[in-house]
């Protein structure tokens, strides 16, 4: 998973997730507070530059992570650019009925918000994010689902890849009908694994008196106060951009 | 299709988040009670969330030649119940935003409402109605999964039309629903067929595990233990 790999290997891995969260939050607030599309695009550029040059995420990886949501932006902007009008029994499509400004505003805002999301996601590993959620008093039940989900999704991804390769080698995806059948049996096999793995995990937890909430050693961030201070200052700078 | 990061105006993003909170909170409460009575349920839900996340990565072939991924809302609702799917779906959508940049944090509430609340509840309701109308298990599963998928995208269209009522809500809704319909109607049919395939395979090869699922009573009624597609 590209974003997960970057989150563990970036330059700011040792920076406290609270600082990165504060900076990303400032980016989100600025994206919505930006008065003009140009200001929102400035915020998007600043957040992207921070991710690439500050955290050291390679440009190619950043672009790969951003290209799928960016494709949605393009598709979405086409749907916003046209308007359906109804006159005397006839539907007609009108392009840019209110000019390009409303579409530009939404796309620029989304770019800024996406850059903020990518900053947080590409620099903060999921285990740090979960630790942050725990500090933010997210309900323990949700935290437990997150912990298990994160730990198991790589196991399932590997299994899914292996089964898919085996089915593909036997022409299991040669036609749409065969593909549906192959996917059905693969998903059914995985569904059964859910129960088996859950039972095995439960037995393992019970044998260690693991009835309470999951507890893990949280990583120690030695310069957390300094980092949070920097994040607040940088966040204020980003917020000031929204006033442009 | 998830609503992308930053796409909704801030008032709408907050309103949909507030609308989703009671369902997720109630789901957490129900799940917590269930875990107290049956501790292994905790691990089952966590693993199920991972499964739903992985399932959403599957590329589903479509009649139009395009491909997309299953939402998994119908399948999840039938296996785990719609109430449990609210917190599980919330986690899956959060992970999709943070690990795949698919969806977003500001649009999380709106996406939870359409995919983790409307979809699962619609699936459960359609399944019950279909069974009461004496439809076979296979037909009921197909209708539940397909209609859950459609209703998810109808809800997304409503959310987008409310956010961008141009020139009015109805026209805007027709526009967004029309665009989604091109891909989603065939995809919903594909997802319905896939879900029936999954239940077919489960009933044929793993009837023991089915006894743990919500559909146990329905599957038991199938005389030979196999759902006819």
Tab-separated table of C-alpha atoms in Angstrom:
chain	number	residue	atom	x	y	z
A	1	UNK	CA	0.000	0.000	0.000
A	2	UNK	CA	1.706	3.135	-1.284
A	3	UNK	CA	0.482	5.583	1.369
A	4	UNK	CA	1.331	3.182	4.185
A	5	UNK	CA	4.856	2.646	2.836
A	6	UNK	CA	5.450	6.413	2.658
A	7	UNK	CA	4.039	6.898	6.162
A	8	UNK	CA	6.705	4.600	7.619
A	9	UNK	CA	9.640	5.841	5.552
A	10	UNK	CA	9.278	9.623	5.504
A	11	UNK	CA	11.610	12.142	7.145
A	12	UNK	CA	9.013	13.150	9.736
A	13	UNK	CA	8.314	9.655	11.009
A	14	UNK	CA	9.588	10.641	14.460
A	15	UNK	CA	7.484	13.804	14.669
A	16	UNK	CA	4.542	13.491	17.027
A	17	UNK	CA	1.257	12.740	15.201
A	18	UNK	CA	-0.413	15.517	17.218
A	19	UNK	CA	1.798	18.098	15.455
A	20	UNK	CA	1.063	16.626	12.033
A	21	UNK	CA	-2.634	16.487	12.907
A	22	UNK	CA	-2.650	20.165	13.941
A	23	UNK	CA	-0.942	21.216	10.702
A	24	UNK	CA	-3.323	19.090	8.592
A	25	UNK	CA	-6.299	20.517	10.513
A	26	UNK	CA	-5.084	24.025	9.708
A	27	UNK	CA	-4.939	22.970	6.056
A	28	UNK	CA	-8.540	21.687	6.152
A	29	UNK	CA	-9.825	24.835	7.872
A	30	UNK	CA	-7.934	27.038	5.407
A	31	UNK	CA	-9.304	25.073	2.451
A	32	UNK	CA	-12.850	25.914	3.519
A	33	UNK	CA	-12.043	29.433	4.679
A	34	UNK	CA	-10.216	30.415	1.487
A	35	UNK	CA	-11.937	33.418	-0.061
A	36	UNK	CA	-10.850	32.794	-3.636
A	37	UNK	CA	-9.862	29.766	-5.758
A	38	UNK	CA	-6.374	31.261	-6.062
A	39	UNK	CA	-5.993	31.295	-2.273
A	40	UNK	CA	-7.197	27.679	-2.057
A	41	UNK	CA	-4.712	26.650	-4.749
A	42	UNK	CA	-1.921	28.435	-2.836
A	43	UNK	CA	-2.847	26.390	0.236
A	44	UNK	CA	-2.850	23.196	-1.861
A	45	UNK	CA	0.608	24.040	-3.209
A	46	UNK	CA	1.953	24.874	0.252
A	47	UNK	CA	0.620	21.644	1.784
A	48	UNK	CA	1.952	19.607	-1.151
A	49	UNK	CA	5.362	21.317	-0.989
A	50	UNK	CA	5.533	20.637	2.756
A	51	UNK	CA	4.784	16.963	2.126
A	52	UNK	CA	7.315	16.628	-0.698
A	53	UNK	CA	10.179	18.849	0.467
A	54	UNK	CA	9.592	18.828	4.218
A	55	UNK	CA	8.653	15.220	4.862
A	56	UNK	CA	10.697	13.973	1.907
A	57	UNK	CA	7.950	12.082	0.111
A	58	UNK	CA	9.212	11.439	-3.458
A	59	UNK	CA	7.330	13.490	-6.024
A	60	UNK	CA	6.465	10.417	-8.111
A	61	UNK	CA	4.878	8.719	-5.091
A	62	UNK	CA	2.963	11.856	-4.147
A	63	UNK	CA	1.616	12.137	-7.688
A	64	UNK	CA	0.641	8.435	-7.707
A	65	UNK	CA	-1.217	8.829	-4.413
A	66	UNK	CA	-2.976	11.970	-5.663
A	67	UNK	CA	-3.857	10.883	-9.190
A	68	UNK	CA	-6.905	8.724	-8.315
A	69	UNK	CA	-8.718	11.385	-6.245
A	70	UNK	CA	-7.615	13.953	-8.811
A	71	UNK	CA	-9.360	11.880	-11.482
A	72	UNK	CA	-12.514	12.050	-9.369
A	73	UNK	CA	-12.101	15.843	-9.260
A	74	UNK	CA	-12.005	16.009	-13.042
A	75	UNK	CA	-15.066	13.780	-13.418
A	76	UNK	CA	-16.883	15.648	-10.670
A	77	UNK	CA	-16.082	19.026	-12.141
A	78	UNK	CA	-17.638	17.930	-15.458
A	79	UNK	CA	-20.845	17.034	-13.596
A	80	UNK	CA	-20.805	20.422	-11.850
A	81	UNK	CA	-20.053	22.290	-15.050
A	82	UNK	CA	-23.260	21.171	-16.728
A	83	UNK	CA	-26.777	21.914	-15.610
A	84	UNK	CA	-29.974	20.107	-16.639
A	85	UNK	CA	-32.874	22.409	-17.458
A	86	UNK	CA	-36.476	21.471	-18.157
A	87	UNK	CA	-38.548	23.576	-20.524
A	88	UNK	CA	-41.998	22.500	-21.735
A	89	UNK	CA	-41.351	18.790	-21.739
A	90	UNK	CA	-37.795	18.995	-23.048
A	91	UNK	CA	-34.605	18.494	-21.094
A	92	UNK	CA	-31.603	20.516	-22.155
A	93	UNK	CA	-28.023	20.531	-20.907
A	94	UNK	CA	-26.490	23.937	-20.290
A	95	UNK	CA	-22.725	24.287	-19.819
A	96	UNK	CA	-21.449	26.579	-17.085
A	97	UNK	CA	-24.793	28.384	-16.490
A	98	UNK	CA	-23.224	30.506	-13.728
A	99	UNK	CA	-19.800	30.841	-15.317
A	100	UNK	CA	-16.668	28.948	-14.326
A	101	UNK	CA	-16.278	30.569	-10.881
A	102	UNK	CA	-18.437	28.127	-8.803
A	103	UNK	CA	-16.746	25.070	-10.338
A	104	UNK	CA	-13.294	26.601	-9.870
A	105	UNK	CA	-14.106	27.333	-6.225
A	106	UNK	CA	-15.143	23.723	-5.487
A	107	UNK	CA	-12.201	22.174	-7.352
A	108	UNK	CA	-9.678	24.511	-5.705
A	109	UNK	CA	-11.172	23.822	-2.259
A	110	UNK	CA	-11.022	20.083	-2.888
A	111	UNK	CA	-7.404	20.322	-4.046
A	112	UNK	CA	-6.464	22.123	-0.831
A	113	UNK	CA	-8.359	19.623	1.335
A	114	UNK	CA	-6.861	16.671	-0.571
A	115	UNK	CA	-3.349	18.082	-0.120
A	116	UNK	CA	-4.042	18.357	3.627
A	117	UNK	CA	-5.327	14.778	3.761
A	118	UNK	CA	-2.317	13.505	1.825
A	119	UNK	CA	0.047	15.398	4.122
A	120	UNK	CA	-1.398	13.635	7.171
A	121	UNK	CA	-1.795	10.220	5.534
A	122	UNK	CA	1.636	10.144	3.862
A	123	UNK	CA	3.541	11.247	6.963
A	124	UNK	CA	1.704	9.447	9.788
A	125	UNK	CA	1.630	5.645	10.079
A	126	UNK	CA	-1.710	4.129	10.992
A	127	UNK	CA	-0.443	2.928	14.394
A	128	UNK	CA	0.418	6.546	15.285
A	129	UNK	CA	-2.967	7.697	13.995
A	130	UNK	CA	-4.734	5.093	16.140
A	131	UNK	CA	-2.706	6.221	19.180
A	132	UNK	CA	-3.793	9.792	18.410
A	133	UNK	CA	-7.444	8.713	18.103
A	134	UNK	CA	-7.144	7.011	21.498
A	135	UNK	CA	-5.824	10.252	23.020
A	136	UNK	CA	-8.750	12.094	21.410
A	137	UNK	CA	-11.102	9.760	23.347
A	138	UNK	CA	-12.585	7.991	20.329
A	139	UNK	CA	-14.741	5.110	21.723
A	140	UNK	CA	-12.652	2.066	22.624
A	141	UNK	CA	-14.882	-0.234	20.555
A	142	UNK	CA	-14.024	1.718	17.404
A	143	UNK	CA	-10.325	1.731	18.339
A	144	UNK	CA	-10.385	-2.045	18.739
A	145	UNK	CA	-12.041	-2.502	15.352
A	146	UNK	CA	-9.381	-0.194	13.851
A	147	UNK	CA	-6.489	-2.077	15.476
A	148	UNK	CA	-7.739	-5.455	14.301
A	149	UNK	CA	-8.701	-4.149	10.876
A	150	UNK	CA	-5.265	-2.647	10.306
A	151	UNK	CA	-3.442	-5.769	11.496
A	152	UNK	CA	-5.560	-8.165	9.459
A	153	UNK	CA	-5.996	-6.300	6.198
A	154	UNK	CA	-2.469	-7.129	5.042
A	155	UNK	CA	-3.048	-10.821	5.799
A	156	UNK	CA	-6.263	-10.748	3.768
A	157	UNK	CA	-4.661	-8.729	0.977
A	158	UNK	CA	-1.914	-11.334	0.629
A	159	UNK	CA	-4.440	-14.182	0.672
A	160	UNK	CA	-6.608	-12.409	-1.876
A	161	UNK	CA	-3.622	-11.850	-4.162
A	162	UNK	CA	-2.557	-15.500	-3.925
A	163	UNK	CA	-6.062	-16.843	-4.586
A	164	UNK	CA	-6.533	-14.409	-7.467
A	165	UNK	CA	-3.235	-15.502	-9.054
A	166	UNK	CA	-4.183	-19.176	-8.708
A	167	UNK	CA	-7.628	-18.577	-10.220
A	168	UNK	CA	-6.212	-16.422	-13.005
A	169	UNK	CA	-3.671	-19.120	-13.883
A	170	UNK	CA	-6.610	-21.509	-14.381
A	171	UNK	CA	-8.395	-19.000	-16.663
A	172	UNK	CA	-10.790	-18.119	-13.873
A	173	UNK	CA	-11.104	-14.583	-15.179
A	174	UNK	CA	-11.266	-15.393	-18.895
A	175	UNK	CA	-14.887	-14.260	-19.273
A	176	UNK	CA	-17.132	-11.968	-17.171
A	177	UNK	CA	-19.220	-14.985	-16.109
A	178	UNK	CA	-16.147	-16.935	-15.004
A	179	UNK	CA	-14.815	-13.830	-13.286
A	180	UNK	CA	-18.002	-13.479	-11.223
A	181	UNK	CA	-17.872	-17.160	-10.279
A	182	UNK	CA	-14.194	-16.963	-9.334
A	183	UNK	CA	-14.705	-13.826	-7.289
A	184	UNK	CA	-17.701	-15.372	-5.566
A	185	UNK	CA	-15.745	-18.440	-4.486
A	186	UNK	CA	-12.762	-16.300	-3.469
A	187	UNK	CA	-14.897	-13.949	-1.361
A	188	UNK	CA	-16.726	-16.937	0.172
A	189	UNK	CA	-13.396	-18.530	1.070
A	190	UNK	CA	-12.249	-15.301	2.666
A	191	UNK	CA	-15.539	-14.970	4.555
A	192	UNK	CA	-14.946	-18.354	6.140
A	193	UNK	CA	-11.407	-17.320	7.028
A	194	UNK	CA	-12.909	-14.403	8.964
A	195	UNK	CA	-14.567	-16.780	11.383
A	196	UNK	CA	-11.597	-19.113	11.653
A	197	UNK	CA	-9.086	-16.349	12.202
A	198	UNK	CA	-11.383	-14.537	14.641
A	199	UNK	CA	-11.829	-17.764	16.624
A	200	UNK	CA	-8.077	-18.398	16.625
A	201	UNK	CA	-7.378	-14.824	17.762
A	202	UNK	CA	-10.033	-15.122	20.462
A	203	UNK	CA	-8.516	-18.373	21.742
A	204	UNK	CA	-5.074	-16.762	21.736
A	205	UNK	CA	-6.377	-13.720	23.631
A	206	UNK	CA	-8.283	-15.875	26.143
A	207	UNK	CA	-5.224	-18.019	26.833
A	208	UNK	CA	-3.411	-14.812	27.835
A	209	UNK	CA	-6.318	-13.411	29.897
A	210	UNK	CA	-6.896	-10.914	27.113
A	211	UNK	CA	-10.464	-9.957	27.938
A	212	UNK	CA	-9.912	-6.212	28.305
A	213	UNK	CA	-9.113	-3.571	25.710
A	214	UNK	CA	-6.088	-3.980	23.466
A	215	UNK	CA	-3.095	-2.192	24.909
A	216	UNK	CA	0.061	-1.412	22.987
A	217	UNK	CA	3.217	0.460	23.825
A	218	UNK	CA	2.788	3.895	22.287
A	219	UNK	CA	5.902	5.217	20.534
A	220	UNK	CA	7.703	7.961	22.451
A	221	UNK	CA	8.155	11.277	20.659
A	222	UNK	CA	10.941	13.105	22.442
A	223	UNK	CA	10.424	16.554	20.948
A	224	UNK	CA	6.657	16.547	20.962
A	225	UNK	CA	6.240	19.977	22.630
A	226	UNK	CA	8.659	21.611	20.218
A	227	UNK	CA	6.975	19.891	17.253
A	228	UNK	CA	3.505	20.957	18.378
A	229	UNK	CA	4.793	24.546	18.749
A	230	UNK	CA	6.180	24.471	15.205
A	231	UNK	CA	2.933	22.970	13.911
A	232	UNK	CA	0.850	25.710	15.530
A	233	UNK	CA	3.069	28.408	13.994
A	234	UNK	CA	3.031	26.744	10.565
A	235	UNK	CA	-0.735	26.195	10.839
A	236	UNK	CA	-1.203	29.924	11.569
A	237	UNK	CA	0.786	30.700	8.426
A	238	UNK	CA	-1.446	28.420	6.360
A	239	UNK	CA	-4.550	29.988	7.897
A	240	UNK	CA	-3.275	33.443	7.019
A	241	UNK	CA	-3.033	32.343	3.387
A	242	UNK	CA	-6.773	31.715	3.350
A	243	UNK	CA	-7.319	35.450	3.889
A	244	UNK	CA	-5.619	36.307	0.581
B	1	UNK	CA	-18.247	6.180	-5.657
B	2	UNK	CA	-17.252	8.031	-2.502
B	3	UNK	CA	-17.651	11.781	-2.292
B	4	UNK	CA	-14.137	13.172	-2.648
B	5	UNK	CA	-12.268	15.155	-0.027
B	6	UNK	CA	-13.406	18.777	0.256
B	7	UNK	CA	-16.175	18.405	-2.326
B	8	UNK	CA	-19.073	19.252	-0.005
B	9	UNK	CA	-19.541	22.750	1.452
B	10	UNK	CA	-18.648	22.941	5.120
B	11	UNK	CA	-22.298	23.224	6.320
B	12	UNK	CA	-23.235	20.064	4.440
B	13	UNK	CA	-20.140	18.200	5.636
B	14	UNK	CA	-21.002	19.047	9.249
B	15	UNK	CA	-24.718	18.300	8.805
B	16	UNK	CA	-24.092	14.830	7.324
B	17	UNK	CA	-21.556	14.091	10.046
B	18	UNK	CA	-24.111	15.038	12.702
B	19	UNK	CA	-26.726	12.888	10.953
B	20	UNK	CA	-24.381	9.894	10.998
B	21	UNK	CA	-23.269	10.224	14.621
B	22	UNK	CA	-26.455	8.789	16.266
B	23	UNK	CA	-26.376	5.687	14.041
B	24	UNK	CA	-22.692	5.045	14.662
B	25	UNK	CA	-23.113	5.729	18.398
B	26	UNK	CA	-26.086	3.353	18.596
B	27	UNK	CA	-24.131	0.770	16.598
B	28	UNK	CA	-21.218	1.053	19.027
B	29	UNK	CA	-23.600	0.638	21.977
B	30	UNK	CA	-25.201	-2.454	20.466
B	31	UNK	CA	-21.822	-3.908	19.523
B	32	UNK	CA	-20.459	-3.245	23.033
B	33	UNK	CA	-23.416	-5.087	24.596
B	34	UNK	CA	-22.965	-7.959	22.176
B	35	UNK	CA	-19.269	-8.162	23.040
B	36	UNK	CA	-20.134	-8.342	26.755
B	37	UNK	CA	-22.314	-11.379	26.119
B	38	UNK	CA	-20.099	-12.909	23.461
B	39	UNK	CA	-16.447	-11.757	23.731
B	40	UNK	CA	-15.378	-13.427	20.471
B	41	UNK	CA	-17.682	-10.997	18.607
B	42	UNK	CA	-15.100	-8.229	19.185
B	43	UNK	CA	-12.473	-10.038	17.148
B	44	UNK	CA	-15.004	-11.092	14.543
B	45	UNK	CA	-15.995	-7.473	13.870
B	46	UNK	CA	-12.394	-6.314	13.585
B	47	UNK	CA	-11.552	-9.068	11.162
B	48	UNK	CA	-14.795	-8.405	9.271
B	49	UNK	CA	-13.790	-4.743	8.854
B	50	UNK	CA	-10.489	-5.862	7.305
B	51	UNK	CA	-12.405	-8.215	5.035
B	52	UNK	CA	-14.751	-5.413	3.924
B	53	UNK	CA	-11.761	-3.181	3.233
B	54	UNK	CA	-10.078	-5.882	1.150
B	55	UNK	CA	-13.343	-6.739	-0.613
B	56	UNK	CA	-13.683	-3.130	-1.721
B	57	UNK	CA	-10.355	-3.506	-3.525
B	58	UNK	CA	-11.792	-6.214	-5.792
B	59	UNK	CA	-12.378	-5.067	-9.345
B	60	UNK	CA	-15.895	-5.979	-10.357
B	61	UNK	CA	-16.560	-6.570	-14.073
B	62	UNK	CA	-19.475	-4.592	-15.461
B	63	UNK	CA	-21.856	-5.077	-18.377
B	64	UNK	CA	-20.778	-1.726	-19.816
B	65	UNK	CA	-17.193	-2.917	-19.997
B	66	UNK	CA	-16.062	-0.662	-17.200
B	67	UNK	CA	-15.139	-1.994	-13.798
B	68	UNK	CA	-15.566	-0.831	-10.243
B	69	UNK	CA	-15.429	-2.281	-6.759
B	70	UNK	CA	-18.228	-3.801	-4.674
B	71	UNK	CA	-19.503	-1.611	-1.844
B	72	UNK	CA	-19.946	-4.697	0.332
B	73	UNK	CA	-22.777	-2.987	2.193
B	74	UNK	CA	-25.377	-5.603	1.267
B	75	UNK	CA	-23.124	-8.528	2.081
B	76	UNK	CA	-22.041	-6.989	5.378
B	77	UNK	CA	-25.585	-6.167	6.430
B	78	UNK	CA	-26.768	-9.710	5.698
B	79	UNK	CA	-23.848	-11.309	7.539
B	80	UNK	CA	-23.463	-9.008	10.541
B	81	UNK	CA	-26.700	-7.018	10.693
B	82	UNK	CA	-27.237	-3.373	9.661
B	83	UNK	CA	-26.670	-1.897	13.122
B	84	UNK	CA	-23.185	-3.406	13.417
B	85	UNK	CA	-22.320	-2.211	9.929
B	86	UNK	CA	-22.491	1.462	10.993
B	87	UNK	CA	-19.328	1.380	13.180
B	88	UNK	CA	-17.639	-1.215	10.957
B	89	UNK	CA	-18.430	0.840	7.840
B	90	UNK	CA	-17.210	4.003	9.571
B	91	UNK	CA	-13.841	2.361	10.256
B	92	UNK	CA	-13.600	0.991	6.714
B	93	UNK	CA	-14.392	4.403	5.190
B	94	UNK	CA	-11.892	6.096	7.511
B	95	UNK	CA	-9.222	3.592	6.444
B	96	UNK	CA	-10.074	4.084	2.787
B	97	UNK	CA	-9.564	7.833	3.242
B	98	UNK	CA	-6.315	7.493	5.206
B	99	UNK	CA	-4.721	4.547	3.394
B	100	UNK	CA	-6.021	4.975	-0.155
B	101	UNK	CA	-7.028	8.679	-0.323
B	102	UNK	CA	-10.400	7.329	-1.440
B	103	UNK	CA	-13.205	9.486	-0.028
B	104	UNK	CA	-12.056	11.964	2.588
B	105	UNK	CA	-12.098	13.136	6.175
B	106	UNK	CA	-14.346	16.152	5.574
B	107	UNK	CA	-16.780	14.004	3.567
B	108	UNK	CA	-16.550	11.049	5.971
B	109	UNK	CA	-19.934	11.807	7.568
B	110	UNK	CA	-21.712	11.964	4.207
B	111	UNK	CA	-20.024	8.758	3.002
B	112	UNK	CA	-20.847	6.966	6.269
B	113	UNK	CA	-24.482	7.997	5.900
B	114	UNK	CA	-24.815	6.659	2.360
B	115	UNK	CA	-22.611	3.547	2.545
B	116	UNK	CA	-22.626	2.453	6.173
B	117	UNK	CA	-26.171	3.452	7.148
B	118	UNK	CA	-28.571	3.694	4.178
B	119	UNK	CA	-27.019	0.794	2.236
B	120	UNK	CA	-26.986	-1.773	5.078
B	121	UNK	CA	-30.434	-0.833	6.417
B	122	UNK	CA	-31.859	-0.963	2.889
B	123	UNK	CA	-30.280	-4.384	2.347
B	124	UNK	CA	-31.717	-5.770	5.582
B	125	UNK	CA	-35.179	-4.320	4.858
B	126	UNK	CA	-35.270	-5.547	1.253
B	127	UNK	CA	-34.142	-9.021	2.326
B	128	UNK	CA	-36.912	-9.255	4.932
B	129	UNK	CA	-39.570	-7.946	2.558
B	130	UNK	CA	-38.469	-10.309	-0.182
B	131	UNK	CA	-38.557	-13.303	2.191
B	132	UNK	CA	-42.022	-12.311	3.410
B	133	UNK	CA	-43.142	-12.215	-0.208
B	134	UNK	CA	-41.860	-15.802	-0.398
B	135	UNK	CA	-38.984	-15.043	-2.747
B	136	UNK	CA	-36.207	-17.637	-2.679
B	137	UNK	CA	-33.094	-16.991	-0.594
B	138	UNK	CA	-31.048	-16.427	-3.753
B	139	UNK	CA	-33.508	-13.883	-5.157
B	140	UNK	CA	-33.758	-12.167	-1.768
B	141	UNK	CA	-29.965	-11.940	-1.456
B	142	UNK	CA	-29.695	-10.632	-5.010
B	143	UNK	CA	-32.372	-7.970	-4.466
B	144	UNK	CA	-30.913	-6.952	-1.108
B	145	UNK	CA	-27.369	-6.514	-2.442
B	146	UNK	CA	-28.423	-4.803	-5.684
B	147	UNK	CA	-30.943	-2.423	-4.126
B	148	UNK	CA	-28.559	-1.592	-1.275
B	149	UNK	CA	-26.009	-0.606	-3.896
B	150	UNK	CA	-28.557	1.479	-5.832
B	151	UNK	CA	-29.896	3.183	-2.738
B	152	UNK	CA	-26.363	4.017	-1.662
B	153	UNK	CA	-25.846	5.880	-4.921
B	154	UNK	CA	-29.309	7.461	-4.779
B	155	UNK	CA	-28.337	8.817	-1.349
B	156	UNK	CA	-25.031	10.086	-2.747
B	157	UNK	CA	-26.989	11.791	-5.542
B	158	UNK	CA	-29.295	13.400	-2.962
B	159	UNK	CA	-26.269	14.600	-0.981
B	160	UNK	CA	-24.672	16.110	-4.075
B	161	UNK	CA	-27.956	17.632	-5.276
B	162	UNK	CA	-28.523	19.260	-1.874
B	163	UNK	CA	-24.998	20.661	-1.973
B	164	UNK	CA	-25.183	21.835	-5.588
B	165	UNK	CA	-28.858	22.591	-6.404
B	166	UNK	CA	-28.312	23.943	-9.909
B	167	UNK	CA	-30.831	25.250	-10.985
B	168	UNK	CA	-32.954	23.406	-8.411
B	169	UNK	CA	-32.749	20.266	-6.269
B	170	UNK	CA	-34.824	18.009	-8.576
B	171	UNK	CA	-32.906	18.876	-11.753
B	172	UNK	CA	-29.620	18.509	-9.946
B	173	UNK	CA	-30.665	15.161	-8.441
B	174	UNK	CA	-31.716	13.877	-11.879
B	175	UNK	CA	-28.366	14.978	-13.277
B	176	UNK	CA	-26.246	13.247	-10.611
B	177	UNK	CA	-28.464	10.148	-10.480
B	178	UNK	CA	-28.372	9.964	-14.279
B	179	UNK	CA	-24.581	10.107	-14.340
B	180	UNK	CA	-24.294	7.442	-11.622
B	181	UNK	CA	-26.937	5.273	-13.301
B	182	UNK	CA	-24.738	4.763	-16.380
B	183	UNK	CA	-22.234	2.799	-14.359
B	184	UNK	CA	-24.062	1.898	-11.167
B	185	UNK	CA	-27.111	0.058	-12.508
B	186	UNK	CA	-25.002	-2.608	-14.247
B	187	UNK	CA	-22.551	-2.625	-11.335
B	188	UNK	CA	-25.341	-3.138	-8.827
B	189	UNK	CA	-26.546	-6.116	-10.869
B	190	UNK	CA	-22.987	-7.461	-10.874
B	191	UNK	CA	-22.686	-6.958	-7.116
B	192	UNK	CA	-26.022	-8.710	-6.568
B	193	UNK	CA	-24.859	-11.685	-8.627
B	194	UNK	CA	-21.513	-11.728	-6.815
B	195	UNK	CA	-23.237	-11.744	-3.431
B	196	UNK	CA	-25.416	-14.689	-4.506
B	197	UNK	CA	-22.247	-16.470	-5.660
B	198	UNK	CA	-20.675	-15.894	-2.252
B	199	UNK	CA	-23.699	-17.338	-0.456
B	200	UNK	CA	-23.803	-20.239	-2.913
B	201	UNK	CA	-20.205	-21.089	-2.178
B	202	UNK	CA	-20.681	-20.617	1.570
B	203	UNK	CA	-23.754	-22.822	1.671
B	204	UNK	CA	-22.116	-25.515	-0.436
B	205	UNK	CA	-18.700	-25.700	1.196
B	206	UNK	CA	-19.031	-24.180	4.634
B	207	UNK	CA	-22.483	-24.737	6.152
B	208	UNK	CA	-20.950	-24.955	9.645
B	209	UNK	CA	-19.668	-21.366	9.512
B	210	UNK	CA	-23.045	-20.185	8.242
B	211	UNK	CA	-24.558	-21.221	11.563
B	212	UNK	CA	-22.717	-18.281	13.129
B	213	UNK	CA	-24.235	-15.795	10.708
B	214	UNK	CA	-27.452	-13.814	10.792
B	215	UNK	CA	-28.746	-15.686	7.782
B	216	UNK	CA	-28.609	-19.013	9.557
B	217	UNK	CA	-32.370	-19.401	9.828
B	218	UNK	CA	-32.857	-18.540	6.186
B	219	UNK	CA	-30.148	-20.870	4.980
B	220	UNK	CA	-31.410	-23.677	7.182
B	221	UNK	CA	-34.666	-23.513	5.303
B	222	UNK	CA	-32.865	-24.400	2.101
B	223	UNK	CA	-33.434	-28.123	2.037
B	224	UNK	CA	-30.208	-29.259	0.440
B	225	UNK	CA	-28.041	-26.585	2.037
B	226	UNK	CA	-27.389	-24.832	-1.268
B	227	UNK	CA	-28.796	-21.526	-2.446
B	228	UNK	CA	-30.111	-21.831	-5.961
B	229	UNK	CA	-28.936	-18.901	-8.102
